[in-house]
Coordinates of C-alpha atoms in Angstrom, one line a residue:
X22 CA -9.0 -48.8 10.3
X23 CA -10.5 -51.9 9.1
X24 CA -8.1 -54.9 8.6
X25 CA -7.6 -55.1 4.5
X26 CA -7.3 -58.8 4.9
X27 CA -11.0 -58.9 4.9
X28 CA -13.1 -57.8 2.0
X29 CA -16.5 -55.7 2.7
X30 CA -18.3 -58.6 1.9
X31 CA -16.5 -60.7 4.9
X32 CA -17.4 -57.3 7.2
X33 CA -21.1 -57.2 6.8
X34 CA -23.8 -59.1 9.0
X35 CA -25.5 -60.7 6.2
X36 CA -22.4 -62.8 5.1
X37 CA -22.3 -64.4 8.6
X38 CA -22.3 -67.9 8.6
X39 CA -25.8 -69.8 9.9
X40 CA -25.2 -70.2 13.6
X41 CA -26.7 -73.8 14.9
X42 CA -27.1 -74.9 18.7
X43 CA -24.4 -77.2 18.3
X44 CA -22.3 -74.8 16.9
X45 CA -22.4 -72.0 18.8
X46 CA -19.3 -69.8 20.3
X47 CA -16.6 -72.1 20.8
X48 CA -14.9 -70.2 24.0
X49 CA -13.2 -72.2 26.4
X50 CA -15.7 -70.9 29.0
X51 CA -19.1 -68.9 27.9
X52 CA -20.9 -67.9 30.4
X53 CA -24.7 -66.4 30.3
X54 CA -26.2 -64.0 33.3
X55 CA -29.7 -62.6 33.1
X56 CA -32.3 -61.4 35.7
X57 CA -32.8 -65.1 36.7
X58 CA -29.0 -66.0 36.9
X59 CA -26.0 -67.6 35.6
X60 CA -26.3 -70.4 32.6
X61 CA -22.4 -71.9 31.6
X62 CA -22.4 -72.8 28.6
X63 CA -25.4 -71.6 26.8
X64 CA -27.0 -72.6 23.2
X65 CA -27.8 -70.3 20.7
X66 CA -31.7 -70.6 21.3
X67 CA -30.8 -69.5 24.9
X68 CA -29.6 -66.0 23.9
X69 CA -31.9 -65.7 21.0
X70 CA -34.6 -66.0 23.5
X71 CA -34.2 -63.4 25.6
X72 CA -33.1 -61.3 22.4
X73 CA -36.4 -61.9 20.9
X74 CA -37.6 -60.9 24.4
X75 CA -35.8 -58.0 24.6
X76 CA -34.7 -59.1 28.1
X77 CA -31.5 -58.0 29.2
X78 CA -28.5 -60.2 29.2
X79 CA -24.8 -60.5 30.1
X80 CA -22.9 -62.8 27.8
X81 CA -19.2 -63.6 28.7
X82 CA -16.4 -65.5 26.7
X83 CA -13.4 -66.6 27.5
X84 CA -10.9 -67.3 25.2
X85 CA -13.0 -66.5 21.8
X86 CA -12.0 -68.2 18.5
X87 CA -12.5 -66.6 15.1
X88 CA -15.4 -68.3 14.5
X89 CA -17.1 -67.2 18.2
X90 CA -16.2 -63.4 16.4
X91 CA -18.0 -64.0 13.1
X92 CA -20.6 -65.7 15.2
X93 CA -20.9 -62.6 17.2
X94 CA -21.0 -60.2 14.5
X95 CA -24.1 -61.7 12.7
X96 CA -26.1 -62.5 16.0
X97 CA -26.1 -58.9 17.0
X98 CA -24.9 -57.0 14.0
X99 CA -21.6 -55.7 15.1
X100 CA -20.2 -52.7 13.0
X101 CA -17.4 -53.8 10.9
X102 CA -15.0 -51.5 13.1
X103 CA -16.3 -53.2 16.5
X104 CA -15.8 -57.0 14.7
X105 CA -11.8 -55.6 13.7
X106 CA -11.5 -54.6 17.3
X107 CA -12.8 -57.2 19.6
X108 CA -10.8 -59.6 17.5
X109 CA -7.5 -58.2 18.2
X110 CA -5.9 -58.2 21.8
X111 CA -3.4 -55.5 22.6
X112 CA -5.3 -52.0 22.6
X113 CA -5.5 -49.6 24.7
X114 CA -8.7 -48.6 26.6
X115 CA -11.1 -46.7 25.1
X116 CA -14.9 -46.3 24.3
X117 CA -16.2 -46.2 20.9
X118 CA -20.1 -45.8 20.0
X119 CA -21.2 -47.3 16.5
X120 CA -25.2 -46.2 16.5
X121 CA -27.1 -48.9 18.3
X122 CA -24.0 -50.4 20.2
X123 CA -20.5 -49.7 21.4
X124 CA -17.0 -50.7 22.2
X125 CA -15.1 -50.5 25.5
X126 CA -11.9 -51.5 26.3
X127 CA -10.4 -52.1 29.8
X128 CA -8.2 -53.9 31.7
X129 CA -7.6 -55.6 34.9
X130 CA -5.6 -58.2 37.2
X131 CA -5.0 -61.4 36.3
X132 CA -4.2 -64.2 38.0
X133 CA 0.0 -63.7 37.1
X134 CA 0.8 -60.5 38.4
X135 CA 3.4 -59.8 35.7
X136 CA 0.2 -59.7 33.6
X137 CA -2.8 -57.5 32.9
X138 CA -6.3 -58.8 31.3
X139 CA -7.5 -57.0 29.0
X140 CA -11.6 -57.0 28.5
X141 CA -13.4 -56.1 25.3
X142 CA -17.0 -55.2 26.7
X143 CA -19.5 -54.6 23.2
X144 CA -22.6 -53.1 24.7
X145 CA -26.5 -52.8 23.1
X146 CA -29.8 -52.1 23.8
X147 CA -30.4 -54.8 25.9
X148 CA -27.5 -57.0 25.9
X149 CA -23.6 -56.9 27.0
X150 CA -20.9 -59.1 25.4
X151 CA -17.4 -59.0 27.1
X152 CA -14.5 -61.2 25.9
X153 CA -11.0 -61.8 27.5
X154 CA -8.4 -64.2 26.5
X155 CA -6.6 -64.4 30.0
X156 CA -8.3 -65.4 33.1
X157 CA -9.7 -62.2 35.2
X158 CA -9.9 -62.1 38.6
X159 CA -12.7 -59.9 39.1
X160 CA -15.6 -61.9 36.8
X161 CA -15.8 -65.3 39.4
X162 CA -16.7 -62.9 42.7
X163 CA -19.0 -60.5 40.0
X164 CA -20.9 -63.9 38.0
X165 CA -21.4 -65.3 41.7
X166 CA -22.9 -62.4 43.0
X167 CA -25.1 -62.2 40.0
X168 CA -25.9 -66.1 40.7
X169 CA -26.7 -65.3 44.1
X170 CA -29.4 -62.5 43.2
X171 CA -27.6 -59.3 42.1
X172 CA -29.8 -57.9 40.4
X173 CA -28.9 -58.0 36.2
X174 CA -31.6 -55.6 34.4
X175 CA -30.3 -53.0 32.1
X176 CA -26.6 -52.3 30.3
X177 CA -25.9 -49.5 32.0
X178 CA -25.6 -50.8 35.6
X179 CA -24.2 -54.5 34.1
X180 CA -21.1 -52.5 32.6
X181 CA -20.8 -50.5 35.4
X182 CA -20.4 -53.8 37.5
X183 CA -18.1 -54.9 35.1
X184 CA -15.8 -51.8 34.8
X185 CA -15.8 -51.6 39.1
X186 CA -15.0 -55.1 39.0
X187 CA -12.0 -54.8 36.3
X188 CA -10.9 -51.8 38.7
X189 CA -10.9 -53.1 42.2
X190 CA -9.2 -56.2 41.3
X191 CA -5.8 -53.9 41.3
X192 CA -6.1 -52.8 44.4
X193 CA -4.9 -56.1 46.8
X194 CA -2.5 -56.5 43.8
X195 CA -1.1 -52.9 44.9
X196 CA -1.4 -53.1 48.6
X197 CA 0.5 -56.7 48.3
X198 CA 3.2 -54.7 46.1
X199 CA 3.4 -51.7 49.0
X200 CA 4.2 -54.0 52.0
X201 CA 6.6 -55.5 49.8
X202 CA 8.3 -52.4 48.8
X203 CA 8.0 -51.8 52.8
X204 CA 9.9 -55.2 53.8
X205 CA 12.5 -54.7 50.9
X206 CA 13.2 -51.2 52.2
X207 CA 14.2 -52.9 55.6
X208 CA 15.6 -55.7 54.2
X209 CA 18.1 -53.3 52.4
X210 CA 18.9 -51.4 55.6
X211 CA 19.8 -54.1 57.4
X212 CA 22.0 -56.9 54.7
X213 CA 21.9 -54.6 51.1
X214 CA 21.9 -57.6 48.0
X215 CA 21.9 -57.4 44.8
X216 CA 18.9 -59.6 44.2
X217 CA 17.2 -57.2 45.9
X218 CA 17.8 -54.7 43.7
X219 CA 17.0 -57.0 41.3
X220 CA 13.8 -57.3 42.9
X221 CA 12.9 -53.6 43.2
X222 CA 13.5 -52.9 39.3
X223 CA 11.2 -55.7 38.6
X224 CA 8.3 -54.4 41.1
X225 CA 9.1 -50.8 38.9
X226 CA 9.0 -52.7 35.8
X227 CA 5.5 -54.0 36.6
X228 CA 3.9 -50.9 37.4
X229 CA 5.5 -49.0 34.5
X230 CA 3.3 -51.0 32.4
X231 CA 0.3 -50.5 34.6
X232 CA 0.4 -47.1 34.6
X233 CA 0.8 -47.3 30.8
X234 CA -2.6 -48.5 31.0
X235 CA -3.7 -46.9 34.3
X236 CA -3.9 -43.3 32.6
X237 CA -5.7 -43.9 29.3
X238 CA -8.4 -45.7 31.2
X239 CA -8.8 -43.0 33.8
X240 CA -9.3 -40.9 31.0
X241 CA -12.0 -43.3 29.4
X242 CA -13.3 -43.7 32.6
X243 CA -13.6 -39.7 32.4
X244 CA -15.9 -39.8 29.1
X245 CA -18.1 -42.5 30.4
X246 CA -18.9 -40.5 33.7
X247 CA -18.9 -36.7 31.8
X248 CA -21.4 -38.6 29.0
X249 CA -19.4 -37.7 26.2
X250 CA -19.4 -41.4 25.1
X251 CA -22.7 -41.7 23.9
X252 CA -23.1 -45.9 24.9
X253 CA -26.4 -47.3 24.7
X254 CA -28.2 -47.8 27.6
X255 CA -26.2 -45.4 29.9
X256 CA -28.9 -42.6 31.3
X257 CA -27.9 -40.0 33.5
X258 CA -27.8 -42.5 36.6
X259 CA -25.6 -44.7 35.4
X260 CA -23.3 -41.9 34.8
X261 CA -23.2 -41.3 38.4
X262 CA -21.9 -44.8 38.9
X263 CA -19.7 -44.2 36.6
X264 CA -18.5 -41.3 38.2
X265 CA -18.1 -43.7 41.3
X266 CA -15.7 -45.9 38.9
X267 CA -13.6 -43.0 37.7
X268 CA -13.0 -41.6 41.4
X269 CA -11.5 -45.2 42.3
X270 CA -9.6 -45.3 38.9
X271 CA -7.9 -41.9 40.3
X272 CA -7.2 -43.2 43.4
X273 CA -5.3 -46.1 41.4
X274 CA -3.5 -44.2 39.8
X275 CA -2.6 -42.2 42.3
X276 CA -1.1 -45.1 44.2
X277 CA 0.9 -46.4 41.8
X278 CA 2.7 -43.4 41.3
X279 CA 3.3 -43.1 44.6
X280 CA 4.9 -46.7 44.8
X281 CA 7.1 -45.8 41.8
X282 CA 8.1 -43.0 43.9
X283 CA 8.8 -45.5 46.7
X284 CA 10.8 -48.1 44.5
X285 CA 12.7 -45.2 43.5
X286 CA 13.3 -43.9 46.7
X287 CA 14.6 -48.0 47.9
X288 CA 16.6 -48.3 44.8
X289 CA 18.2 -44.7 46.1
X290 CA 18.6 -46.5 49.5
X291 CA 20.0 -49.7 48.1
X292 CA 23.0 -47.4 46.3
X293 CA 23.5 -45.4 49.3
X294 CA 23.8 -48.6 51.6
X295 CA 26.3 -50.1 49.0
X296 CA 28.2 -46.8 48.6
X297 CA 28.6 -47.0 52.5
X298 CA 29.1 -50.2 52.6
X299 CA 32.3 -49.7 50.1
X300 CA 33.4 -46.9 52.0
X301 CA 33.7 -48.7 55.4
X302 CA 35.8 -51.5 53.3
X303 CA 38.1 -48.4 51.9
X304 CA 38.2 -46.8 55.2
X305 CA 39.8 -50.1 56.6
X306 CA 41.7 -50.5 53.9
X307 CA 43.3 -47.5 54.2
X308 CA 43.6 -47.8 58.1
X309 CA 46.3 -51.1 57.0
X310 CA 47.5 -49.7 54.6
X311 CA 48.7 -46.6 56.9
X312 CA 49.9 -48.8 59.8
X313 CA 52.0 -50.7 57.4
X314 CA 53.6 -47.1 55.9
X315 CA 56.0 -46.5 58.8
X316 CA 56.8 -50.3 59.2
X317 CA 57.9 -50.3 55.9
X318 CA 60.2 -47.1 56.5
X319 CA 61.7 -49.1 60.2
X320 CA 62.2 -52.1 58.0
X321 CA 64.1 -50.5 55.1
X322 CA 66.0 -48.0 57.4
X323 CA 67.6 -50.6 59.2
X324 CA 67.6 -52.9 55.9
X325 CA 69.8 -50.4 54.4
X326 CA 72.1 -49.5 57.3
X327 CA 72.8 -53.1 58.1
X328 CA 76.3 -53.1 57.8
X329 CA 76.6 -51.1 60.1
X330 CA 74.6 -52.3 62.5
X331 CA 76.7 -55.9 62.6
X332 CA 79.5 -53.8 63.7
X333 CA 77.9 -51.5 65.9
X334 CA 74.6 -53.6 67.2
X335 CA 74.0 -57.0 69.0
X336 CA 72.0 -59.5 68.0
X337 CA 69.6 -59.2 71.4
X338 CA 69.9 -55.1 71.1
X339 CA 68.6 -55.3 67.3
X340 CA 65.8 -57.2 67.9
X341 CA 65.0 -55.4 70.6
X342 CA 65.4 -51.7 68.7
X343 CA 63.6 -53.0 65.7
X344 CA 60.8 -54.6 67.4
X345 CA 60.3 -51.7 70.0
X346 CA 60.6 -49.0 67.3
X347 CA 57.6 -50.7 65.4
X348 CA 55.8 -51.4 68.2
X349 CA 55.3 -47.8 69.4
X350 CA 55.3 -46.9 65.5
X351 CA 52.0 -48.9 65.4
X352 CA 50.8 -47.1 68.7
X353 CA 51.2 -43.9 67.8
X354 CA 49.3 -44.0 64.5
X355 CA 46.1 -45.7 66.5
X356 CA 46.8 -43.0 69.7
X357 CA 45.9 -40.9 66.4
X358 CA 43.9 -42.4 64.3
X359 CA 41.3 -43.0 67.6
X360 CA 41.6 -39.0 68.4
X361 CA 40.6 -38.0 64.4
X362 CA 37.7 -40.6 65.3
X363 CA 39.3 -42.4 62.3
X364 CA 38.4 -46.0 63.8

């Protein structure tokens, strides 16, 4: 719902400020791409050009500012809903159509893996706007492609780009994360530490959140490719790259439920190395502790008959009888302990 902060009259196009060429969107890093390549930086007569034009373009910012939003909102008439939404960070994906343009939201790797970037993408007629506050991974490779001659000419086939970027940038993320989980697994097998148990519930930590936001954008991902998000721009064949987009956002998903299987399955491993690891300590404990049982009963037998033994007993014959006594005492209970298969 819209933000009550901001009166109607804040909402609506009209009561944009003026934009000037000096003024214009005052992101860290804007970036323009059209069909004849990338522009950093661009002025306001640069994208009112090609919007006059009706040429396609592919605007990018990077760390927008309020004013970059308000800017936005008059330049290409955003909905009041759309102005709300790319102005606050911390949604969950989805697609939203508002007549002429609409809102997607999706997220991808960034460059701190405990982190996820998430990409508002506002798509028209003829023009695609994403912003991001984080850095993301996949937009370098994709802008330098674009630089290089991909070809930018319609929003359809630009956000699909986008999208298969935002997607494939999990994937070396994951298949760094499973050899991990594969060298912690041995690593617990052979010298079980705590830190690396430490280790495994933050690996499960990190994909918890991704899979909070690996299944609503599958499911997005789903609407876009089945059509029922109407999005300017997207014809029936950009739906079947969308379709391409959805089948590797499965397969996503799909592995990270299979690593939290797997850090499950090590944690399991961990507590059942430790558990062993404890028994072996109780099982030698108890090994002493056994040996020393019938040594305590010599000692205090002849402890307690003492007396007797002065008058009965030399000095050479004791030592003798009490050392021989404990001697085979201590044999016997490792002739038996070895034939149990005790030690």
């Amino acid at each position: 719902m819209p933000n009550p902060s901001r009166t109607p009259s804040d909402l609506a196009p009209e009561a944009a400020p003026s934009v000037g060429a000096a003024e214009f969107l005052r992101g860290r890093h804007v970036t323009l791409a059209d069909a004849h390549g990338v522009v950093r930086d661009p002025g306001v007569d640069a994208v009112r050009r090609r919007m006059d034009a009706g040429e396609f373009f592919w605007l990018d910012i990077h760390e927008p500012e309020a004013r970059d939003v308000s800017q936005l909102e008059g330049m290409f008439r955003l909905h009041p809903l759309v102005v709300e939404d790319i102005a606050a960070f911390g949604q969950r994906p989805k697609a939203d159509a508002y007549g002429d343009h609409a809102l997607v939201v999706a997220y991808g790797a960034a460059d701190d893996e405990d982190e996820l970037v998430e990409v508002h993408s506002v798509v028209g007629p003829s023009w695609l706007v994403t912003l991001h506050r984080d850095d993301c991974l996949a937009f370098p490779r994709l802008l330098h492609r674009v630089d290089g001659g991909l070809p930018v000419t319609d929003p359809g086939t630009v956000l699909h780009r986008v999208l298969d970027a935002l997607t494939d940038s999990f994937f070396p993320l994951l298949e760094e994360w499973d050899e991990r989980i594969d060298a912690l697994q041995d690593e617990i097998v052979r010298d079980a530490r705590d830190s690396q148990l430490r280790e495994a519930f933050e690996m499960k930590q990190r994909l918890w959140h991704l899979r909070r936001v690996a299944s609503p954008q599958r499911d997005v991902f789903a609407q876009l490719a089945a059509g029922t998000a109407d999005l300017p721009g997207v014809d029936d064949e950009a739906r079947r790259y969308f379709r391409d987009v959805y089948d590797h956002m499965i397969r996503l998903a799909d592995m990270v439920d299979t690593q939290r299987d797997l850090l499950t399955t090590v944690i399991e491993v961990y507590l059942g190395m430790v558990a062993n690891r404890r028994d072996q300590v109780m099982k030698q404990l108890t090994v002493i502790a056994t040996i020393f049982m019938p040594l305590t009963f010599i000692t205090g037998y002849f402890g307690q008959n003492f007396g007797w033994m002065v008058d009965h007993v030399g000095t050479w014959q004791a030592w003798a009888l009490g050392t021989l006594v404990q001697v085979l005492a201590v044999i016997g209970i490792m002739v038996f302990f070895r034939r149990r298969g005790w030690t």
